[in-house]
Amino acid sequence: MDGNALKEPSFRESVDLMFNRAVSLMELPPGLEDKIRVCNSTYTVRFGVKLRGEIKTFTGYRSVHSEHMEPVKGGIRYALAVNQDEVEALAALMTYKCALVETPFGGSKGGLCIDPREWDEDELERITRRFAYELAKRDLIDPAQNVPAPDMGTGEREMAWMADQYARMNTTDINARACVTGKPPHAGGIQGRVEATGRGVQYALQEFFRHPEDVAKAALTGSLEGKRVIVQGLGNVGYHAAKFLSEEDGCKVIGIIERDGALVDEAGLDVEKVSQWIRSHGGVKGYSTHYGEDGGAVLEHECDILIPAALEGVINLGNADRIKAPLIIEAANGPVTAGADEILRNKGVVIIPDMYANAGGVTVSYFEWVKNLSHIRFGRMQRRQEESRHQLVVDELERLSKDSGIGWTLSPGFKEKYLRGAGELELVRSGLDDTMRGAYQAMREVWHERDDVSDLRTAAYIVAIDRVAASYKAKGL
Ligand code: NAD
């Protein structure tokens, strides 16, 4: 560890420093600042599961940062490095994130110290069910109070086990399915949740590039087309973001960094192929001659857009001054430490902050929760009615064309596209796009209109803290 690394604050301290920076520019009633900043509670659980002939003890956490709105919401992470500081930092970010994208939740987060790759599926199910039991017993999984979701190391499978565990313990709760989000569609999930966070990263960048003045602040020009992208972590979030940006927006993914090294190819990497390779080989090593062992060095490569999508603290005091990307979008939570943030700001790098950039997950989780509580799929009532109204218009246009003798014909593919009523996936994507555009506008207004705000992160914090403060004030606190 070098001298600089020693001065690095912890993840939670980093989040607090960024929070403090924003509140120093706000006028909050005395004491409210502290009330918002502190984490309300953290529950630590140690439980044993009999596995491989012996009792294995696991440690897990569930932190509730703010209950200004309930239920509280936030993912559950499975990783060996999980600790209380990290879970509390992530819970705080959830509070601000939910406020920024206007999902009606307080912030929470959970974690289990485990390397999921060390256990087979049956073992993981037993461990997950036991963890869920411990949390549900204390209302830390509950549709009205605390609703977990996937995070690093967990996905649809774990959420389905947790939901089932809760349902077994609450057999008459008609809303049991709303106790966690990120479930598979056949177990009460919603279309588009798996892709949601990566999709949100794409929508965030699309919105950013709709504003030439903002693009210019990052010393870039034009649209997303042809932009050179490096992504760290090709898991759920990184894979979807890289896939959509390359397949739909014309970006070129020139670098992919994983645990075991990195791939760099100026001609552009095939995200789908690399992802399949990782799934079958456990890393990027051996994929092609473009492989190199030093993933850290690739973070410092020249590119237009850097997408850290793995874990926190990867851009820190030790490497911030060597980062060359002019635009960083924080797909992961907390990838840039408070110290690095300052260095990058001073260099003129534009950072699209985590609380906005990766809010697609919680936004679609909100839609899933609403779907579970309303017990009906989005679009089920309107879809065919919408189609028949569109059919009326098309029939009328065709009649007019024929009767007038003009002989107009509709463009190829128009009829098919126009006639199709929106299904659940289209509605989810539309709601997510709208949310990402709206939240960007709110941040941007503060960024552009206030002389004392020079970065998007501070702007995001100001918008979020203002909303949380308003909610506390309305409660009379
Ligand atoms: P994931 O487990 O699906 O993927 C993480 C990826 O990062 C994996 O491919 C892993 O191999 C890679 N990785 C791990 N350590 C690495 C390292 N040192 N260097 C390079 N790559 C490394 O996790 P995820 O769900 O995609 O989450 C990633 C980040 O996004 C986390 O910070 C998480 O909190 C955040 N996030 C996730 C969601 C979600 O919906 N899943 C929502 C919001 C934020």
Short mmCIF file of C-alpha atoms and ligand atoms in Angstrom, two decimals:
data_model
loop_
_atom_site.label_atom_id
_atom_site.label_comp_id
_atom_site.label_asym_id
_atom_site.label_seq_id
_atom_site.Cartn_x
_atom_site.Cartn_y
_atom_site.Cartn_z
CA MET A 1 0.00 0.00 0.00
CA ASP A 2 1.50 3.37 -0.92
CA GLY A 3 1.32 6.57 1.13
CA ASN A 4 -1.66 7.88 -0.81
CA ALA A 5 -3.71 4.75 -0.32
CA LEU A 6 -3.31 5.13 3.45
CA LYS A 7 -5.11 8.48 3.33
CA GLU A 8 -8.05 7.05 1.42
CA PRO A 9 -11.29 7.27 3.41
CA SER A 10 -13.46 4.17 3.75
CA PHE A 11 -16.41 3.75 1.36
CA ARG A 12 -18.87 5.07 3.97
CA GLU A 13 -16.64 8.02 4.81
CA SER A 14 -16.37 8.72 1.09
CA VAL A 15 -20.15 8.84 0.73
CA ASP A 16 -20.36 11.08 3.83
CA LEU A 17 -17.71 13.44 2.42
CA MET A 18 -19.67 13.79 -0.81
CA PHE A 19 -22.85 14.34 1.21
CA ASN A 20 -21.10 17.01 3.34
CA ARG A 21 -19.87 18.79 0.25
CA ALA A 22 -23.46 19.11 -0.98
CA VAL A 23 -25.06 20.11 2.37
CA SER A 24 -22.44 22.84 2.83
CA LEU A 25 -24.17 24.51 -0.13
CA MET A 26 -27.68 24.02 1.29
CA GLU A 27 -29.62 25.62 4.09
CA LEU A 28 -31.09 22.80 6.13
CA PRO A 29 -32.78 23.32 9.52
CA PRO A 30 -30.36 22.70 12.43
CA GLY A 31 -29.83 19.01 13.09
CA LEU A 32 -31.60 17.74 9.99
CA GLU A 33 -28.31 17.29 8.18
CA ASP A 34 -27.13 14.77 10.79
CA LYS A 35 -30.48 13.02 10.84
CA ILE A 36 -30.32 12.46 7.10
CA ARG A 37 -26.64 11.47 7.00
CA VAL A 38 -26.58 8.79 9.70
CA CYS A 39 -27.53 5.20 9.08
CA ASN A 40 -30.60 4.38 11.24
CA SER A 41 -29.68 0.79 12.03
CA THR A 42 -27.57 -2.14 10.94
CA TYR A 43 -28.50 -5.66 11.86
CA THR A 44 -25.71 -8.25 11.89
CA VAL A 45 -26.65 -11.89 11.75
CA ARG A 46 -24.45 -14.93 12.23
CA PHE A 47 -26.08 -18.21 11.40
CA GLY A 48 -24.99 -21.78 10.89
CA VAL A 49 -25.91 -24.15 8.06
CA LYS A 50 -24.95 -27.81 8.05
CA LEU A 51 -22.99 -28.32 4.84
CA ARG A 52 -20.49 -30.93 3.69
CA GLY A 53 -20.73 -32.76 6.99
CA GLU A 54 -20.07 -29.79 9.29
CA ILE A 55 -21.73 -26.62 10.51
CA LYS A 56 -20.56 -23.59 8.52
CA THR A 57 -21.13 -20.18 10.07
CA PHE A 58 -21.98 -17.21 7.86
CA THR A 59 -22.12 -13.48 8.62
CA GLY A 60 -24.69 -11.23 6.97
CA TYR A 61 -25.94 -7.65 7.31
CA ARG A 62 -29.02 -5.61 6.58
CA SER A 63 -28.67 -1.88 7.00
CA VAL A 64 -31.53 0.61 7.05
CA HIS A 65 -30.25 4.06 6.26
CA SER A 66 -33.42 6.14 6.17
CA GLU A 67 -37.07 5.36 6.80
CA HIS A 68 -38.47 8.71 5.66
CA MET A 69 -40.42 6.54 3.23
CA GLU A 70 -41.34 2.90 3.66
CA PRO A 71 -40.71 0.27 2.57
CA VAL A 72 -36.98 0.76 2.46
CA LYS A 73 -35.25 -0.71 -0.56
CA GLY A 74 -31.84 -1.98 -1.57
CA GLY A 75 -30.01 -4.98 -2.93
CA ILE A 76 -28.37 -7.93 -1.21
CA ARG A 77 -24.75 -8.53 -2.15
CA TYR A 78 -22.88 -11.84 -1.94
CA ALA A 79 -19.12 -11.29 -1.73
CA LEU A 80 -16.33 -12.24 0.63
CA ALA A 81 -15.41 -8.59 1.16
CA VAL A 82 -18.87 -7.59 2.44
CA ASN A 83 -18.62 -5.65 5.71
CA GLN A 84 -20.67 -3.25 7.80
CA ASP A 85 -18.99 -0.10 6.45
CA GLU A 86 -19.70 -1.14 2.87
CA VAL A 87 -23.32 -2.11 3.53
CA GLU A 88 -23.97 1.20 5.32
CA ALA A 89 -22.40 3.19 2.48
CA LEU A 90 -24.53 1.33 -0.05
CA ALA A 91 -27.68 1.85 2.07
CA ALA A 92 -27.01 5.60 2.20
CA LEU A 93 -26.59 5.70 -1.58
CA MET A 94 -29.95 3.93 -1.89
CA THR A 95 -31.68 6.69 0.09
CA TYR A 96 -30.31 9.38 -2.22
CA LYS A 97 -30.84 7.30 -5.36
CA CYS A 98 -34.50 6.60 -4.57
CA ALA A 99 -35.09 10.30 -3.87
CA LEU A 100 -33.35 11.34 -7.09
CA VAL A 101 -35.41 9.06 -9.34
CA GLU A 102 -38.59 9.53 -7.29
CA THR A 103 -39.21 5.96 -6.26
CA PRO A 104 -41.17 6.06 -2.99
CA PHE A 105 -38.65 4.20 -0.82
CA GLY A 106 -36.17 4.78 1.95
CA GLY A 107 -32.66 3.37 1.59
CA SER A 108 -31.41 -0.03 2.72
CA LYS A 109 -28.81 -2.61 1.70
CA GLY A 110 -27.76 -6.09 2.67
CA GLY A 111 -24.82 -8.36 2.27
CA LEU A 112 -23.56 -11.84 3.03
CA CYS A 113 -19.86 -12.65 3.42
CA ILE A 114 -19.63 -15.50 0.98
CA ASP A 115 -17.97 -16.34 -2.32
CA PRO A 116 -20.93 -17.80 -4.23
CA ARG A 117 -18.56 -19.59 -6.62
CA GLU A 118 -17.41 -21.84 -3.78
CA TRP A 119 -20.85 -23.42 -3.30
CA ASP A 120 -23.07 -25.51 -5.53
CA GLU A 121 -26.66 -24.56 -6.28
CA ASP A 122 -28.29 -26.70 -3.58
CA GLU A 123 -25.91 -25.39 -0.94
CA LEU A 124 -26.48 -21.80 -2.02
CA GLU A 125 -30.23 -22.34 -1.81
CA ARG A 126 -29.97 -23.60 1.76
CA ILE A 127 -27.71 -20.71 2.77
CA THR A 128 -29.96 -18.14 1.06
CA ARG A 129 -33.16 -19.53 2.58
CA ARG A 130 -31.59 -19.47 6.04
CA PHE A 131 -30.38 -15.88 5.57
CA ALA A 132 -33.83 -14.87 4.29
CA TYR A 133 -35.44 -16.56 7.30
CA GLU A 134 -33.23 -14.58 9.70
CA LEU A 135 -34.10 -11.31 7.94
CA ALA A 136 -37.83 -11.99 7.48
CA LYS A 137 -38.17 -12.94 11.16
CA ARG A 138 -37.13 -9.37 12.00
CA ASP A 139 -39.22 -7.65 9.29
CA LEU A 140 -36.04 -6.96 7.32
CA ILE A 141 -37.75 -8.69 4.41
CA ASP A 142 -41.35 -7.51 4.22
CA PRO A 143 -43.47 -6.04 1.37
CA ALA A 144 -44.44 -3.03 3.50
CA GLN A 145 -41.18 -2.47 5.35
CA ASN A 146 -38.07 -3.73 3.63
CA VAL A 147 -37.81 -5.02 0.07
CA PRO A 148 -34.43 -6.44 -1.06
CA ALA A 149 -33.27 -6.87 -4.66
CA PRO A 150 -30.25 -8.38 -6.43
CA ASP A 151 -26.78 -6.87 -6.28
CA MET A 152 -23.27 -8.19 -6.92
CA GLY A 153 -23.22 -11.98 -6.65
CA THR A 154 -27.00 -12.40 -6.54
CA GLY A 155 -29.68 -12.51 -9.23
CA GLU A 156 -33.13 -13.80 -10.11
CA ARG A 157 -32.45 -17.23 -8.63
CA GLU A 158 -31.59 -15.95 -5.15
CA MET A 159 -34.56 -13.54 -5.21
CA ALA A 160 -36.94 -16.40 -6.09
CA TRP A 161 -35.62 -18.42 -3.11
CA MET A 162 -36.02 -15.44 -0.78
CA ALA A 163 -39.56 -14.70 -1.99
CA ASP A 164 -40.52 -18.34 -1.53
CA GLN A 165 -38.98 -18.43 1.94
CA TYR A 166 -40.96 -15.33 2.95
CA ALA A 167 -44.18 -16.82 1.50
CA ARG A 168 -43.66 -20.04 3.51
CA MET A 169 -43.34 -17.98 6.68
CA ASN A 170 -46.34 -15.72 5.86
CA THR A 171 -48.84 -18.06 4.30
CA THR A 172 -51.78 -15.64 4.38
CA ASP A 173 -49.98 -12.53 3.17
CA ILE A 174 -51.66 -11.79 -0.15
CA ASN A 175 -48.82 -9.40 -1.05
CA ALA A 176 -46.04 -11.86 -0.25
CA ARG A 177 -44.57 -11.63 -3.75
CA ALA A 178 -43.81 -7.94 -3.23
CA CYS A 179 -41.32 -8.85 -0.47
CA VAL A 180 -38.35 -8.81 -2.87
CA THR A 181 -37.82 -7.59 -6.43
CA GLY A 182 -35.63 -8.89 -9.22
CA LYS A 183 -37.50 -12.22 -9.24
CA PRO A 184 -37.74 -14.24 -12.46
CA PRO A 185 -40.90 -13.47 -14.50
CA HIS A 186 -42.44 -16.89 -13.70
CA ALA A 187 -42.10 -16.18 -9.97
CA GLY A 188 -43.71 -12.75 -9.89
CA GLY A 189 -40.94 -10.79 -11.59
CA ILE A 190 -41.29 -8.23 -14.34
CA GLN A 191 -40.02 -8.17 -17.92
CA GLY A 192 -36.91 -6.03 -18.27
CA ARG A 193 -35.65 -6.20 -14.67
CA VAL A 194 -32.51 -8.21 -15.46
CA GLU A 195 -31.39 -5.69 -18.08
CA ALA A 196 -32.70 -2.67 -16.13
CA THR A 197 -29.53 -1.27 -14.56
CA GLY A 198 -27.48 -1.60 -17.76
CA ARG A 199 -30.41 -0.25 -19.77
CA GLY A 200 -30.55 2.71 -17.38
CA VAL A 201 -26.84 3.38 -17.98
CA GLN A 202 -27.60 3.48 -21.72
CA TYR A 203 -30.57 5.84 -21.23
CA ALA A 204 -28.45 8.06 -18.96
CA LEU A 205 -25.77 8.39 -21.65
CA GLN A 206 -28.37 8.98 -24.35
CA GLU A 207 -29.82 11.81 -22.27
CA PHE A 208 -26.37 13.27 -21.58
CA PHE A 209 -25.59 13.30 -25.32
CA ARG A 210 -28.88 15.12 -26.04
CA HIS A 211 -27.23 18.21 -24.52
CA PRO A 212 -24.29 19.49 -26.60
CA GLU A 213 -23.25 21.95 -23.82
CA ASP A 214 -22.90 19.05 -21.39
CA VAL A 215 -21.00 16.95 -23.92
CA ALA A 216 -18.66 19.91 -24.47
CA LYS A 217 -17.94 20.07 -20.72
CA ALA A 218 -16.44 16.60 -21.13
CA ALA A 219 -14.40 17.89 -24.09
CA LEU A 220 -16.35 15.59 -26.40
CA THR A 221 -18.51 16.34 -29.43
CA GLY A 222 -21.29 14.71 -31.39
CA SER A 223 -23.38 11.73 -30.43
CA LEU A 224 -22.72 8.31 -28.92
CA GLU A 225 -21.98 6.94 -32.40
CA GLY A 226 -18.35 5.85 -32.63
CA LYS A 227 -17.47 6.70 -29.02
CA ARG A 228 -14.72 4.46 -27.60
CA VAL A 229 -15.82 2.75 -24.42
CA ILE A 230 -13.97 0.81 -21.72
CA VAL A 231 -16.02 -1.20 -19.25
CA GLN A 232 -14.85 -2.76 -16.00
CA GLY A 233 -16.87 -5.79 -14.88
CA LEU A 234 -18.91 -7.67 -17.48
CA GLY A 235 -21.51 -8.89 -14.99
CA ASN A 236 -25.18 -8.03 -14.99
CA VAL A 237 -24.77 -4.24 -15.17
CA GLY A 238 -21.60 -4.01 -17.28
CA TYR A 239 -22.71 -6.62 -19.80
CA HIS A 240 -26.08 -5.03 -20.50
CA ALA A 241 -24.68 -1.50 -20.66
CA ALA A 242 -21.88 -2.53 -23.04
CA LYS A 243 -24.20 -4.66 -25.15
CA PHE A 244 -26.86 -1.98 -25.66
CA LEU A 245 -24.35 0.82 -26.23
CA SER A 246 -22.48 -1.19 -28.87
CA GLU A 247 -25.47 -2.83 -30.56
CA GLU A 248 -27.92 0.08 -30.49
CA ASP A 249 -25.96 3.33 -30.18
CA GLY A 250 -22.90 2.62 -32.32
CA CYS A 251 -20.35 2.80 -29.49
CA LYS A 252 -17.15 0.79 -29.86
CA VAL A 253 -16.22 -1.26 -26.79
CA ILE A 254 -12.42 -1.16 -26.98
CA GLY A 255 -11.70 -2.52 -23.51
CA ILE A 256 -13.23 -5.03 -21.10
CA ILE A 257 -11.67 -5.45 -17.65
CA GLU A 258 -12.48 -8.49 -15.51
CA ARG A 259 -11.12 -10.03 -12.29
CA ASP A 260 -8.38 -11.95 -14.12
CA GLY A 261 -7.16 -9.27 -16.54
CA ALA A 262 -8.44 -7.33 -19.51
CA LEU A 263 -9.07 -7.37 -23.25
CA VAL A 264 -8.14 -4.36 -25.36
CA ASP A 265 -8.93 -4.12 -29.04
CA GLU A 266 -9.10 -0.77 -30.83
CA ALA A 267 -11.19 -2.42 -33.56
CA GLY A 268 -13.93 -3.10 -30.99
CA LEU A 269 -14.79 -6.20 -28.95
CA ASP A 270 -17.86 -8.39 -29.45
CA VAL A 271 -19.56 -8.02 -26.07
CA GLU A 272 -21.82 -11.04 -26.54
CA LYS A 273 -18.92 -13.34 -27.44
CA VAL A 274 -16.76 -12.09 -24.56
CA SER A 275 -19.64 -12.57 -22.14
CA GLN A 276 -20.16 -16.15 -23.31
CA TRP A 277 -16.43 -16.78 -22.91
CA ILE A 278 -16.51 -15.45 -19.34
CA ARG A 279 -19.49 -17.63 -18.51
CA SER A 280 -17.77 -20.78 -19.70
CA HIS A 281 -14.19 -19.98 -18.61
CA GLY A 282 -14.70 -17.87 -15.49
CA GLY A 283 -12.73 -14.90 -16.84
CA VAL A 284 -11.35 -13.21 -19.95
CA LYS A 285 -8.01 -15.02 -19.99
CA GLY A 286 -7.44 -16.99 -23.19
CA TYR A 287 -10.21 -15.21 -25.14
CA SER A 288 -7.83 -13.83 -27.73
CA THR A 289 -4.37 -12.36 -28.27
CA HIS A 290 -5.82 -9.06 -27.04
CA TYR A 291 -5.68 -10.37 -23.47
CA GLY A 292 -3.40 -8.76 -20.87
CA GLU A 293 -3.05 -9.52 -17.17
CA ASP A 294 -3.02 -5.97 -15.86
CA GLY A 295 -6.65 -4.90 -15.66
CA GLY A 296 -5.79 -1.87 -13.53
CA ALA A 297 -3.65 -0.41 -16.31
CA VAL A 298 -6.55 -0.63 -18.77
CA LEU A 299 -8.64 1.66 -16.54
CA GLU A 300 -6.01 4.28 -17.41
CA HIS A 301 -6.18 3.76 -21.18
CA GLU A 302 -7.35 6.48 -23.51
CA CYS A 303 -11.04 6.23 -24.35
CA ASP A 304 -14.08 8.51 -24.56
CA ILE A 305 -16.27 6.88 -21.94
CA LEU A 306 -15.12 4.82 -18.96
CA ILE A 307 -17.75 2.60 -17.34
CA PRO A 308 -16.67 1.13 -14.01
CA ALA A 309 -19.35 -1.55 -13.45
CA ALA A 310 -17.77 -3.90 -10.92
CA LEU A 311 -17.04 -2.63 -7.43
CA GLU A 312 -16.29 0.40 -5.29
CA GLY A 313 -13.05 2.29 -4.83
CA VAL A 314 -11.40 1.25 -8.11
CA ILE A 315 -10.61 4.84 -9.07
CA ASN A 316 -8.79 6.22 -6.06
CA LEU A 317 -5.94 8.43 -4.90
CA GLY A 318 -3.52 5.88 -6.34
CA ASN A 319 -4.63 6.13 -9.98
CA ALA A 320 -6.98 9.14 -10.40
CA ASP A 321 -4.37 11.42 -11.92
CA ARG A 322 -3.56 8.81 -14.58
CA ILE A 323 -7.17 8.31 -15.71
CA LYS A 324 -7.49 9.62 -19.27
CA ALA A 325 -11.21 9.20 -19.94
CA PRO A 326 -12.93 12.61 -20.16
CA LEU A 327 -16.30 11.08 -19.24
CA ILE A 328 -16.91 8.49 -16.52
CA ILE A 329 -20.30 6.96 -15.89
CA GLU A 330 -20.48 5.18 -12.54
CA ALA A 331 -22.44 2.03 -13.31
CA ALA A 332 -21.14 0.45 -10.09
CA ASN A 333 -21.81 1.97 -6.69
CA GLY A 334 -18.95 4.11 -5.38
CA PRO A 335 -16.27 3.27 -7.97
CA VAL A 336 -14.68 6.72 -7.52
CA THR A 337 -13.51 7.61 -4.00
CA ALA A 338 -14.06 11.11 -2.60
CA GLY A 339 -10.35 11.93 -3.03
CA ALA A 340 -10.28 10.71 -6.62
CA ASP A 341 -13.46 12.63 -7.33
CA GLU A 342 -11.70 15.86 -6.39
CA ILE A 343 -8.65 15.08 -8.55
CA LEU A 344 -10.84 14.22 -11.54
CA ARG A 345 -13.04 17.29 -11.08
CA ASN A 346 -9.95 19.49 -11.08
CA LYS A 347 -8.83 17.81 -14.32
CA GLY A 348 -12.20 18.65 -15.91
CA VAL A 349 -13.41 15.06 -16.13
CA VAL A 350 -17.20 14.80 -16.14
CA ILE A 351 -18.57 12.09 -13.85
CA ILE A 352 -22.15 10.90 -14.20
CA PRO A 353 -22.65 9.79 -10.60
CA ASP A 354 -23.69 6.36 -9.37
CA MET A 355 -26.84 7.47 -7.60
CA TYR A 356 -28.20 8.50 -11.00
CA ALA A 357 -26.31 6.27 -13.42
CA ASN A 358 -27.27 2.91 -11.90
CA ALA A 359 -30.76 3.88 -10.73
CA GLY A 360 -32.36 1.82 -13.50
CA GLY A 361 -32.36 -1.21 -11.22
CA VAL A 362 -34.36 0.34 -8.43
CA THR A 363 -36.66 2.07 -10.91
CA VAL A 364 -37.72 -1.20 -12.52
CA SER A 365 -37.80 -2.83 -9.08
CA TYR A 366 -40.37 -0.18 -8.20
CA PHE A 367 -42.44 -1.20 -11.23
CA GLU A 368 -42.16 -4.84 -10.17
CA TRP A 369 -43.27 -4.03 -6.62
CA VAL A 370 -46.28 -2.08 -7.95
CA LYS A 371 -47.11 -4.99 -10.26
CA ASN A 372 -46.98 -7.43 -7.35
CA LEU A 373 -49.23 -5.24 -5.20
CA SER A 374 -51.73 -4.69 -8.00
CA HIS A 375 -51.66 -8.40 -8.95
CA ILE A 376 -51.86 -7.63 -12.66
CA ARG A 377 -49.34 -7.45 -15.46
CA PHE A 378 -48.74 -3.98 -16.97
CA GLY A 379 -50.55 -3.55 -20.29
CA ARG A 380 -52.97 -6.44 -19.78
CA MET A 381 -56.06 -4.22 -19.85
CA GLN A 382 -55.04 -1.73 -22.54
CA ARG A 383 -52.96 -3.58 -25.10
CA ARG A 384 -55.64 -4.98 -27.43
CA GLN A 385 -57.81 -1.89 -27.07
CA GLU A 386 -54.86 0.23 -28.15
CA GLU A 387 -54.28 -2.07 -31.11
CA SER A 388 -57.90 -1.86 -32.26
CA ARG A 389 -57.88 1.95 -32.07
CA HIS A 390 -54.70 2.03 -34.15
CA GLN A 391 -56.31 -0.39 -36.60
CA LEU A 392 -59.17 2.10 -37.05
CA VAL A 393 -56.69 4.83 -38.07
CA VAL A 394 -54.85 2.57 -40.50
CA ASP A 395 -58.13 1.36 -42.06
CA GLU A 396 -59.28 4.95 -42.45
CA LEU A 397 -55.99 6.05 -44.08
CA GLU A 398 -56.18 3.15 -46.50
CA ARG A 399 -59.81 3.95 -47.32
CA LEU A 400 -58.99 7.63 -47.94
CA SER A 401 -56.09 6.70 -50.18
CA LYS A 402 -58.26 4.32 -52.19
CA ASP A 403 -61.36 6.55 -52.40
CA SER A 404 -59.42 9.67 -53.36
CA GLY A 405 -57.53 7.77 -56.02
CA ILE A 406 -54.20 9.21 -54.79
CA GLY A 407 -52.83 5.72 -54.18
CA TRP A 408 -50.77 6.46 -51.06
CA THR A 409 -49.01 3.50 -49.56
CA LEU A 410 -47.76 3.24 -46.00
CA SER A 411 -44.00 2.83 -45.51
CA PRO A 412 -42.81 -0.76 -45.18
CA GLY A 413 -42.98 -1.93 -41.59
CA PHE A 414 -45.08 1.05 -40.44
CA LYS A 415 -48.29 -0.91 -40.06
CA GLU A 416 -46.65 -3.67 -38.07
CA LYS A 417 -44.94 -1.21 -35.70
CA TYR A 418 -47.88 1.14 -35.31
CA LEU A 419 -50.48 -1.56 -34.77
CA ARG A 420 -48.59 -3.36 -32.03
CA GLY A 421 -49.94 -2.36 -28.62
CA ALA A 422 -47.35 -1.96 -25.85
CA GLY A 423 -46.63 -5.09 -23.83
CA GLU A 424 -45.01 -5.19 -20.41
CA LEU A 425 -41.43 -4.90 -21.69
CA GLU A 426 -42.17 -1.83 -23.83
CA LEU A 427 -43.97 -0.17 -20.92
CA VAL A 428 -41.14 -0.92 -18.50
CA ARG A 429 -38.56 0.49 -20.91
CA SER A 430 -40.69 3.56 -21.52
CA GLY A 431 -41.12 4.16 -17.77
CA LEU A 432 -37.40 3.70 -17.22
CA ASP A 433 -36.44 6.06 -20.06
CA ASP A 434 -38.84 8.68 -18.73
CA THR A 435 -37.39 8.33 -15.23
CA MET A 436 -33.79 8.64 -16.42
CA ARG A 437 -34.60 11.71 -18.52
CA GLY A 438 -36.53 13.37 -15.69
CA ALA A 439 -33.83 12.76 -13.07
CA TYR A 440 -31.14 14.06 -15.42
CA GLN A 441 -33.11 17.25 -15.97
CA ALA A 442 -33.43 17.76 -12.21
CA MET A 443 -29.65 17.32 -11.71
CA ARG A 444 -28.79 19.38 -14.75
CA GLU A 445 -30.85 22.34 -13.63
CA VAL A 446 -28.83 22.59 -10.41
CA TRP A 447 -25.55 21.95 -12.26
CA HIS A 448 -26.16 24.75 -14.76
CA GLU A 449 -28.07 27.26 -12.70
CA ARG A 450 -25.99 27.41 -9.54
CA ASP A 451 -22.57 29.06 -9.72
CA ASP A 452 -21.41 27.18 -6.64
CA VAL A 453 -22.13 23.75 -8.17
CA SER A 454 -19.55 22.58 -10.66
CA ASP A 455 -20.27 18.87 -10.97
CA LEU A 456 -23.16 16.49 -11.51
CA ARG A 457 -22.52 14.53 -8.30
CA THR A 458 -22.97 17.55 -6.06
CA ALA A 459 -26.05 18.50 -8.08
CA ALA A 460 -27.47 14.98 -7.64
CA TYR A 461 -26.87 15.08 -3.89
CA ILE A 462 -28.53 18.51 -3.61
CA VAL A 463 -31.66 17.33 -5.46
CA ALA A 464 -31.84 14.12 -3.43
CA ILE A 465 -31.15 15.67 -0.01
CA ASP A 466 -33.66 18.42 -0.70
CA ARG A 467 -36.36 15.82 -1.36
CA VAL A 468 -35.47 13.72 1.69
CA ALA A 469 -35.47 16.90 3.82
CA ALA A 470 -38.89 17.88 2.45
CA SER A 471 -40.21 14.47 3.37
CA TYR A 472 -38.86 14.73 6.96
CA LYS A 473 -40.26 18.26 7.26
CA ALA A 474 -43.67 17.08 6.10
CA LYS A 475 -43.58 14.47 8.86
CA GLY A 476 -42.94 17.21 11.38
CA LEU A 477 -39.42 16.06 12.14
P1 NAD B 1 -22.30 -8.98 -10.95
O1 NAD B 1 -21.85 -9.87 -9.85
O2 NAD B 1 -23.34 -9.45 -11.90
O3 NAD B 1 -21.05 -8.51 -11.84
C1 NAD B 1 -19.87 -8.00 -11.32
C2 NAD B 1 -18.80 -8.24 -12.38
O4 NAD B 1 -17.60 -7.59 -11.97
C3 NAD B 1 -18.47 -9.71 -12.55
O5 NAD B 1 -18.36 -10.01 -13.93
C4 NAD B 1 -17.14 -9.86 -11.84
O6 NAD B 1 -16.35 -10.91 -12.35
C5 NAD B 1 -16.52 -8.50 -12.09
N1 NAD B 1 -15.50 -8.15 -11.12
C6 NAD B 1 -15.45 -8.41 -9.80
N2 NAD B 1 -14.34 -7.94 -9.25
C7 NAD B 1 -13.66 -7.34 -10.25
C8 NAD B 1 -12.42 -6.66 -10.31
N3 NAD B 1 -11.66 -6.52 -9.25
N4 NAD B 1 -12.03 -6.17 -11.51
C9 NAD B 1 -12.79 -6.31 -12.61
N5 NAD B 1 -13.96 -6.96 -12.61
C10 NAD B 1 -14.39 -7.47 -11.44
O7 NAD B 1 -22.74 -7.62 -10.23
P2 NAD B 1 -23.70 -6.48 -10.77
O8 NAD B 1 -25.07 -6.78 -10.29
O9 NAD B 1 -23.44 -6.26 -12.22
O10 NAD B 1 -23.18 -5.23 -9.92
C11 NAD B 1 -22.03 -4.49 -10.29
C12 NAD B 1 -22.08 -3.13 -9.62
O11 NAD B 1 -23.30 -2.46 -9.98
C13 NAD B 1 -22.05 -3.14 -8.09
O12 NAD B 1 -21.37 -2.00 -7.64
C14 NAD B 1 -23.52 -3.03 -7.72
O13 NAD B 1 -23.71 -2.48 -6.43
C15 NAD B 1 -23.99 -2.09 -8.80
N6 NAD B 1 -25.45 -2.13 -9.03
C16 NAD B 1 -26.07 -3.28 -9.42
C17 NAD B 1 -27.44 -3.26 -9.65
C18 NAD B 1 -28.18 -4.48 -10.15
O14 NAD B 1 -29.36 -4.33 -10.50
N7 NAD B 1 -27.59 -5.65 -10.26
C19 NAD B 1 -28.17 -2.09 -9.46
C20 NAD B 1 -27.49 -0.93 -9.07
C21 NAD B 1 -26.13 -0.97 -8.87
#
